[in-house]
CSV table of C-alpha atoms in Angstrom, one decimal:
chain,number,residue,atom,x,y,z
I,1,UNK,CA,-2.3,224.6,-27.3
I,2,UNK,CA,-1.5,223.8,-23.6
I,3,UNK,CA,-2.7,220.9,-22.5
I,4,UNK,CA,-5.6,221.6,-19.9
I,5,UNK,CA,-6.2,225.0,-21.7
I,6,UNK,CA,-9.4,224.9,-24.1
I,7,UNK,CA,-9.9,227.5,-27.0
I,8,UNK,CA,-12.8,229.7,-27.1
I,9,UNK,CA,-13.3,228.4,-30.4
I,10,UNK,CA,-14.0,224.9,-29.5
I,11,UNK,CA,-16.2,226.0,-26.4
I,12,UNK,CA,-19.3,225.8,-28.5
I,13,UNK,CA,-18.7,222.3,-29.7
I,14,UNK,CA,-17.7,221.1,-26.5
I,15,UNK,CA,-21.2,222.3,-24.8
I,16,UNK,CA,-23.2,220.7,-27.8
I,17,UNK,CA,-21.6,217.3,-27.2
I,18,UNK,CA,-22.1,217.5,-23.3
I,19,UNK,CA,-26.0,218.2,-24.2
I,20,UNK,CA,-26.2,215.6,-27.0
I,21,UNK,CA,-24.0,212.9,-25.0
I,22,UNK,CA,-24.3,213.6,-21.4
I,23,UNK,CA,-22.8,210.8,-20.3
I,24,UNK,CA,-19.6,210.8,-22.5
I,25,UNK,CA,-16.7,212.8,-21.8
I,26,UNK,CA,-16.1,215.5,-24.6
I,27,UNK,CA,-12.9,214.3,-25.2
I,28,UNK,CA,-14.4,211.1,-26.3
I,29,UNK,CA,-16.7,211.0,-29.6
I,30,UNK,CA,-18.6,208.5,-30.8
I,31,UNK,CA,-16.5,206.2,-33.4
I,32,UNK,CA,-19.0,206.1,-36.1
I,33,UNK,CA,-17.1,203.6,-38.0
I,34,UNK,CA,-16.6,201.0,-35.3
I,35,UNK,CA,-20.3,201.7,-34.6
I,36,UNK,CA,-21.2,200.5,-38.1
I,37,UNK,CA,-19.2,197.2,-38.3
I,38,UNK,CA,-20.7,196.3,-34.5
I,39,UNK,CA,-24.3,197.0,-35.3
I,40,UNK,CA,-23.9,195.0,-38.3
I,41,UNK,CA,-22.2,192.2,-36.2
I,42,UNK,CA,-25.1,192.4,-33.9
I,43,UNK,CA,-27.8,191.7,-36.4
I,44,UNK,CA,-25.8,188.8,-37.6
I,45,UNK,CA,-25.7,187.3,-34.1
I,46,UNK,CA,-28.1,185.2,-34.4
I,47,UNK,CA,-26.9,182.7,-31.4
I,48,UNK,CA,-27.8,185.6,-28.8
I,49,UNK,CA,-30.3,184.4,-26.4
I,50,UNK,CA,-33.6,186.2,-25.8
I,51,UNK,CA,-34.1,187.8,-22.4
I,52,UNK,CA,-37.3,186.8,-20.5
I,53,UNK,CA,-37.1,183.5,-23.0
I,54,UNK,CA,-34.1,181.7,-23.0
I,55,UNK,CA,-32.8,183.7,-19.5
I,56,UNK,CA,-34.0,185.6,-16.9
I,57,UNK,CA,-32.0,188.1,-14.7
I,58,UNK,CA,-33.0,189.8,-11.3
I,59,UNK,CA,-31.3,193.0,-11.0
I,60,UNK,CA,-32.6,193.9,-7.2
I,61,UNK,CA,-30.9,196.4,-5.6
I,62,UNK,CA,-28.3,199.2,-6.6
I,63,UNK,CA,-24.6,198.5,-5.4
I,64,UNK,CA,-22.9,200.7,-2.9
I,65,UNK,CA,-19.0,202.2,-3.4
I,66,UNK,CA,-16.3,199.4,-2.7
I,67,UNK,CA,-12.7,200.5,-2.7
I,68,UNK,CA,-10.3,198.4,-4.9
I,69,UNK,CA,-9.1,195.4,-2.8
I,70,UNK,CA,-11.8,195.9,-0.1
I,71,UNK,CA,-13.4,192.8,0.1
I,72,UNK,CA,-16.3,193.8,2.3
I,73,UNK,CA,-19.5,194.6,0.6
I,74,UNK,CA,-23.0,195.1,1.4
I,75,UNK,CA,-25.2,192.6,-0.2
I,76,UNK,CA,-27.9,194.4,-2.2
I,77,UNK,CA,-29.2,191.5,-4.1
I,78,UNK,CA,-30.3,188.4,-1.9
I,79,UNK,CA,-31.1,186.1,-4.9
I,80,UNK,CA,-28.7,185.2,-7.7
I,81,UNK,CA,-28.4,187.9,-11.0
I,82,UNK,CA,-29.6,184.8,-13.0
I,83,UNK,CA,-32.9,183.0,-11.8
I,84,UNK,CA,-33.3,181.1,-15.3
I,85,UNK,CA,-30.8,179.9,-18.2
I,86,UNK,CA,-31.9,177.4,-21.0
I,87,UNK,CA,-28.9,175.4,-20.5
I,88,UNK,CA,-30.1,172.8,-23.0
I,89,UNK,CA,-30.0,175.4,-25.7
I,90,UNK,CA,-26.6,176.6,-24.7
I,91,UNK,CA,-25.4,173.2,-25.2
I,92,UNK,CA,-26.9,172.6,-28.4
I,93,UNK,CA,-25.2,175.8,-30.0
I,94,UNK,CA,-21.7,175.0,-30.9
I,95,UNK,CA,-19.7,177.8,-30.1
I,96,UNK,CA,-21.7,178.2,-26.3
I,97,UNK,CA,-21.1,174.2,-25.9
I,98,UNK,CA,-17.1,174.6,-26.9
I,99,UNK,CA,-16.7,177.8,-24.6
I,100,UNK,CA,-18.2,175.9,-21.7
I,101,UNK,CA,-15.4,173.1,-22.3
I,102,UNK,CA,-12.8,175.6,-21.8
I,103,UNK,CA,-14.0,177.2,-18.4
I,104,UNK,CA,-12.3,174.6,-16.3
I,105,UNK,CA,-8.9,174.7,-18.0
I,106,UNK,CA,-7.3,177.4,-16.3
I,107,UNK,CA,-5.6,178.1,-12.7
I,108,UNK,CA,-7.3,181.2,-11.7
I,109,UNK,CA,-4.7,182.6,-9.5
I,110,UNK,CA,-1.9,184.6,-11.1
I,111,UNK,CA,1.4,183.8,-10.5
I,112,UNK,CA,0.6,179.9,-11.0
I,113,UNK,CA,1.8,178.5,-14.2
I,114,UNK,CA,-0.6,177.2,-16.3
I,115,UNK,CA,-0.1,173.6,-17.8
I,116,UNK,CA,-2.0,173.5,-21.0
I,117,UNK,CA,-2.4,169.5,-22.2
I,118,UNK,CA,-2.6,168.7,-25.9
I,119,UNK,CA,-6.7,168.0,-25.0
I,120,UNK,CA,-7.2,171.5,-24.0
I,121,UNK,CA,-5.4,172.9,-27.3
I,122,UNK,CA,-7.4,170.8,-29.2
I,123,UNK,CA,-10.8,172.4,-27.1
I,124,UNK,CA,-9.4,175.4,-28.2
I,125,UNK,CA,-9.2,175.0,-31.7
I,126,UNK,CA,-13.0,173.4,-31.8
I,127,UNK,CA,-14.0,176.6,-30.0
I,128,UNK,CA,-12.1,178.6,-32.8
I,129,UNK,CA,-13.4,176.7,-35.5
I,130,UNK,CA,-16.6,176.8,-34.4
I,131,UNK,CA,-16.8,180.6,-34.0
I,132,UNK,CA,-15.2,181.2,-37.5
I,133,UNK,CA,-18.1,179.1,-39.0
I,134,UNK,CA,-20.6,181.7,-38.0
I,135,UNK,CA,-21.7,184.7,-40.1
I,136,UNK,CA,-20.6,186.9,-37.3
I,137,UNK,CA,-16.9,185.9,-37.7
I,138,UNK,CA,-17.3,185.7,-41.6
I,139,UNK,CA,-18.3,189.3,-41.6
I,140,UNK,CA,-15.5,190.1,-39.0
I,141,UNK,CA,-12.8,188.4,-41.0
I,142,UNK,CA,-14.0,190.5,-44.1
I,143,UNK,CA,-13.9,193.9,-42.5
I,144,UNK,CA,-10.3,193.1,-40.7
I,145,UNK,CA,-8.8,192.1,-44.2
I,146,UNK,CA,-10.5,195.5,-45.6
I,147,UNK,CA,-8.6,197.4,-43.0
I,148,UNK,CA,-5.2,195.8,-43.5
I,149,UNK,CA,-5.3,194.2,-40.1
I,150,UNK,CA,-5.8,190.6,-41.1
I,151,UNK,CA,-5.0,187.9,-43.8
I,152,UNK,CA,-7.5,186.5,-46.6
I,153,UNK,CA,-6.2,183.2,-45.7
I,154,UNK,CA,-8.4,181.7,-43.4
I,155,UNK,CA,-5.7,179.6,-41.6
I,156,UNK,CA,-3.7,182.6,-41.0
I,157,UNK,CA,-6.7,184.4,-39.6
I,158,UNK,CA,-7.1,181.3,-37.2
I,159,UNK,CA,-3.5,181.6,-36.1
I,160,UNK,CA,-3.8,185.3,-35.4
I,161,UNK,CA,-7.1,184.7,-33.4
I,162,UNK,CA,-5.5,181.8,-31.3
I,163,UNK,CA,-2.2,184.0,-30.6
I,164,UNK,CA,-4.3,187.0,-29.5
I,165,UNK,CA,-6.4,185.1,-27.2
I,166,UNK,CA,-4.8,181.9,-26.3
I,167,UNK,CA,-1.0,182.8,-26.2
I,168,UNK,CA,0.2,182.2,-22.6
I,169,UNK,CA,2.4,185.4,-21.0
I,170,UNK,CA,3.4,186.4,-17.6
I,171,UNK,CA,1.0,188.3,-16.1
I,172,UNK,CA,2.3,188.2,-12.7
I,173,UNK,CA,6.0,188.8,-13.6
I,174,UNK,CA,7.4,186.8,-10.5
I,175,UNK,CA,5.9,183.4,-11.8
I,176,UNK,CA,5.8,181.5,-15.2
I,177,UNK,CA,3.4,181.8,-18.0
I,178,UNK,CA,0.1,182.2,-15.8
I,179,UNK,CA,-2.2,184.0,-18.3
I,180,UNK,CA,-4.0,184.9,-21.5
I,181,UNK,CA,-6.6,186.8,-22.8
I,182,UNK,CA,-9.3,184.2,-23.1
I,183,UNK,CA,-8.6,183.3,-19.6
I,184,UNK,CA,-8.5,186.7,-18.0
I,185,UNK,CA,-11.5,187.9,-20.1
I,186,UNK,CA,-13.9,185.0,-20.2
I,187,UNK,CA,-12.9,182.8,-17.4
I,188,UNK,CA,-11.5,185.5,-14.9
I,189,UNK,CA,-8.5,185.3,-12.4
I,190,UNK,CA,-7.3,186.5,-9.1
I,191,UNK,CA,-4.5,188.6,-8.1
I,192,UNK,CA,-2.3,187.2,-5.4
I,193,UNK,CA,-5.4,186.2,-3.5
I,194,UNK,CA,-6.7,189.7,-2.7
I,195,UNK,CA,-8.8,191.0,-5.8
I,196,UNK,CA,-10.7,189.8,-8.7
I,197,UNK,CA,-9.5,190.4,-12.3
I,198,UNK,CA,-11.3,189.9,-15.2
I,199,UNK,CA,-14.4,187.7,-15.7
I,200,UNK,CA,-16.6,189.9,-18.2
I,201,UNK,CA,-18.2,186.5,-19.7
I,202,UNK,CA,-21.9,186.1,-18.7
I,203,UNK,CA,-21.9,182.3,-19.1
I,204,UNK,CA,-19.0,182.0,-16.7
I,205,UNK,CA,-20.6,184.1,-14.4
I,206,UNK,CA,-23.9,182.0,-14.5
I,207,UNK,CA,-22.2,178.9,-14.1
I,208,UNK,CA,-20.2,180.2,-11.1
I,209,UNK,CA,-23.4,181.3,-9.4
I,210,UNK,CA,-24.8,177.7,-9.9
I,211,UNK,CA,-22.0,176.5,-8.1
I,212,UNK,CA,-22.3,179.4,-5.3
I,213,UNK,CA,-18.8,180.4,-6.1
I,214,UNK,CA,-20.0,184.0,-7.2
I,215,UNK,CA,-22.1,186.2,-5.2
I,216,UNK,CA,-24.0,189.1,-6.9
I,217,UNK,CA,-24.2,192.3,-5.0
I,218,UNK,CA,-26.4,194.4,-7.1
I,219,UNK,CA,-26.0,196.5,-10.4
I,220,UNK,CA,-24.0,199.7,-10.5
I,221,UNK,CA,-25.9,202.4,-12.3
I,222,UNK,CA,-26.7,206.2,-12.0
I,223,UNK,CA,-30.0,207.6,-11.3
I,224,UNK,CA,-30.7,208.7,-14.9
I,225,UNK,CA,-29.7,205.3,-16.4
I,226,UNK,CA,-31.2,202.6,-14.4
I,227,UNK,CA,-30.8,199.1,-16.0
I,228,UNK,CA,-33.7,196.6,-16.9
I,229,UNK,CA,-34.3,192.8,-17.1
I,230,UNK,CA,-34.1,192.9,-21.0
I,231,UNK,CA,-30.5,194.7,-21.3
I,232,UNK,CA,-27.6,192.8,-22.9
I,233,UNK,CA,-24.9,194.9,-21.2
I,234,UNK,CA,-24.7,195.4,-17.5
I,235,UNK,CA,-22.2,197.1,-14.9
I,236,UNK,CA,-22.5,194.9,-11.9
I,237,UNK,CA,-20.7,194.2,-8.3
I,238,UNK,CA,-20.0,190.8,-7.2
I,239,UNK,CA,-17.7,188.6,-5.3
I,240,UNK,CA,-16.0,185.6,-6.5
I,241,UNK,CA,-14.6,182.8,-3.5
I,242,UNK,CA,-14.9,185.8,-1.2
I,243,UNK,CA,-12.8,188.5,-3.1
I,244,UNK,CA,-15.3,191.8,-4.4
I,245,UNK,CA,-15.0,193.2,-7.5
I,246,UNK,CA,-16.2,196.5,-7.1
I,247,UNK,CA,-17.2,196.9,-10.8
I,248,UNK,CA,-17.6,194.7,-13.2
I,249,UNK,CA,-19.2,194.8,-16.7
I,250,UNK,CA,-20.2,192.2,-19.0
I,251,UNK,CA,-22.3,191.5,-22.2
I,252,UNK,CA,-25.4,189.4,-21.5
I,253,UNK,CA,-27.0,186.9,-23.6
I,254,UNK,CA,-24.7,187.8,-26.4
I,255,UNK,CA,-23.0,184.7,-28.3
I,256,UNK,CA,-19.3,184.1,-27.6
I,257,UNK,CA,-18.5,184.8,-31.3
I,258,UNK,CA,-20.0,188.4,-30.7
I,259,UNK,CA,-17.6,189.2,-28.0
I,260,UNK,CA,-14.8,187.6,-29.8
I,261,UNK,CA,-15.7,189.6,-32.8
I,262,UNK,CA,-16.2,193.1,-31.3
I,263,UNK,CA,-12.7,192.7,-29.0
I,264,UNK,CA,-10.8,191.5,-31.8
I,265,UNK,CA,-11.8,194.5,-34.1
I,266,UNK,CA,-10.9,197.1,-31.2
I,267,UNK,CA,-7.5,195.1,-30.3
I,268,UNK,CA,-6.3,195.4,-34.1
I,269,UNK,CA,-7.6,199.0,-34.6
I,270,UNK,CA,-4.5,200.3,-32.3
I,271,UNK,CA,-1.0,199.3,-31.1
I,272,UNK,CA,-1.8,201.7,-27.8
I,273,UNK,CA,-1.6,200.2,-24.5
I,274,UNK,CA,-4.8,200.6,-23.9
I,275,UNK,CA,-7.7,201.2,-26.7
I,276,UNK,CA,-11.1,202.9,-25.7
I,277,UNK,CA,-13.9,203.7,-28.0
I,278,UNK,CA,-17.4,204.8,-27.5
I,279,UNK,CA,-20.0,203.4,-30.0
I,280,UNK,CA,-23.7,203.2,-30.5
I,281,UNK,CA,-25.0,199.9,-30.7
I,282,UNK,CA,-28.4,198.9,-31.1
I,283,UNK,CA,-30.2,200.8,-28.3
I,284,UNK,CA,-26.9,201.1,-26.0
I,285,UNK,CA,-23.9,203.8,-25.9
I,286,UNK,CA,-21.3,201.7,-24.5
I,287,UNK,CA,-17.6,202.0,-24.1
I,288,UNK,CA,-15.7,199.1,-25.4
I,289,UNK,CA,-12.1,198.9,-23.5
I,290,UNK,CA,-9.2,196.4,-24.6
I,291,UNK,CA,-5.6,196.5,-23.0
I,292,UNK,CA,-2.8,194.7,-24.5
I,293,UNK,CA,-0.1,192.5,-23.2
I,294,UNK,CA,2.4,192.9,-25.9
I,295,UNK,CA,0.9,191.3,-29.0
I,296,UNK,CA,-2.1,189.6,-26.9
I,297,UNK,CA,-5.3,190.6,-25.3
I,298,UNK,CA,-4.6,191.9,-21.6
I,299,UNK,CA,-8.1,192.6,-20.9
I,300,UNK,CA,-11.4,193.3,-22.7
I,301,UNK,CA,-14.9,194.5,-21.6
I,302,UNK,CA,-17.7,196.7,-22.6
I,303,UNK,CA,-19.0,199.7,-20.1
I,304,UNK,CA,-22.3,200.5,-20.3
I,305,UNK,CA,-22.8,204.4,-20.7
I,306,UNK,CA,-26.3,204.7,-21.4
I,307,UNK,CA,-29.6,203.2,-23.0
I,308,UNK,CA,-31.9,204.3,-25.3
I,309,UNK,CA,-35.2,203.5,-24.3
I,310,UNK,CA,-37.8,202.8,-27.2
């Protein structure tokens, strides 16, 4: 069948999908297998923080349209996104504590070579070791072995994770090794001083807000799918050091191990340049996106499609 042509035999099915999943492009069906394992991991994520108890967010106004590369954005949020975070609890959970130790190890500008010290390598390994001790990552390892994506040997799995997330590569071809998956997703980068790239981790966002380096501009949503303060996935607009990200998205409150697990599973599921999967997870329908930079993660983020309110 020629591209762009739809057989009449498929028309009723596409109409059915459009009715059941109004936020979803009919070409993307829900990945039930991925939904199942992610819901397992969601239930195992005992380190996930509780909204309204461990942290509080203030959504405020809905952000407007901003073209990529345009760093002028009307501010629809006079206050920060995070009005409270229990930092003592973060520091008492090993995976969060070790994550925070890594956030100042990178040069955010692409094209500038990263200089990785022995101390920073040790910090990377402390973080991964803590992640591997969690029930979330133990289940992830078992799942990946069952799919033939990982070896059962724990040391080999640890090295696989290290390569996927921390191996340095050239993001800006004009420079030296200036990036890695962890930096892009968890820390954030800037491209030639003109735009924000990555920065999909809520802890980093909160810490940058605290330093007044990030300015939350408002949430991004459609009229039929407005977020609330208890949601664990948000689409937002913000500026970082004066550079605007028109639409960014992140899990909120979830543990580092959950993020590493979810994105690693999707990364290893395909060799495509970009892998997208729609999943029903907890009360959310979300599109997970992972792109690869050779054998390593280029970017990874969740994009909230809809929320099923109780």
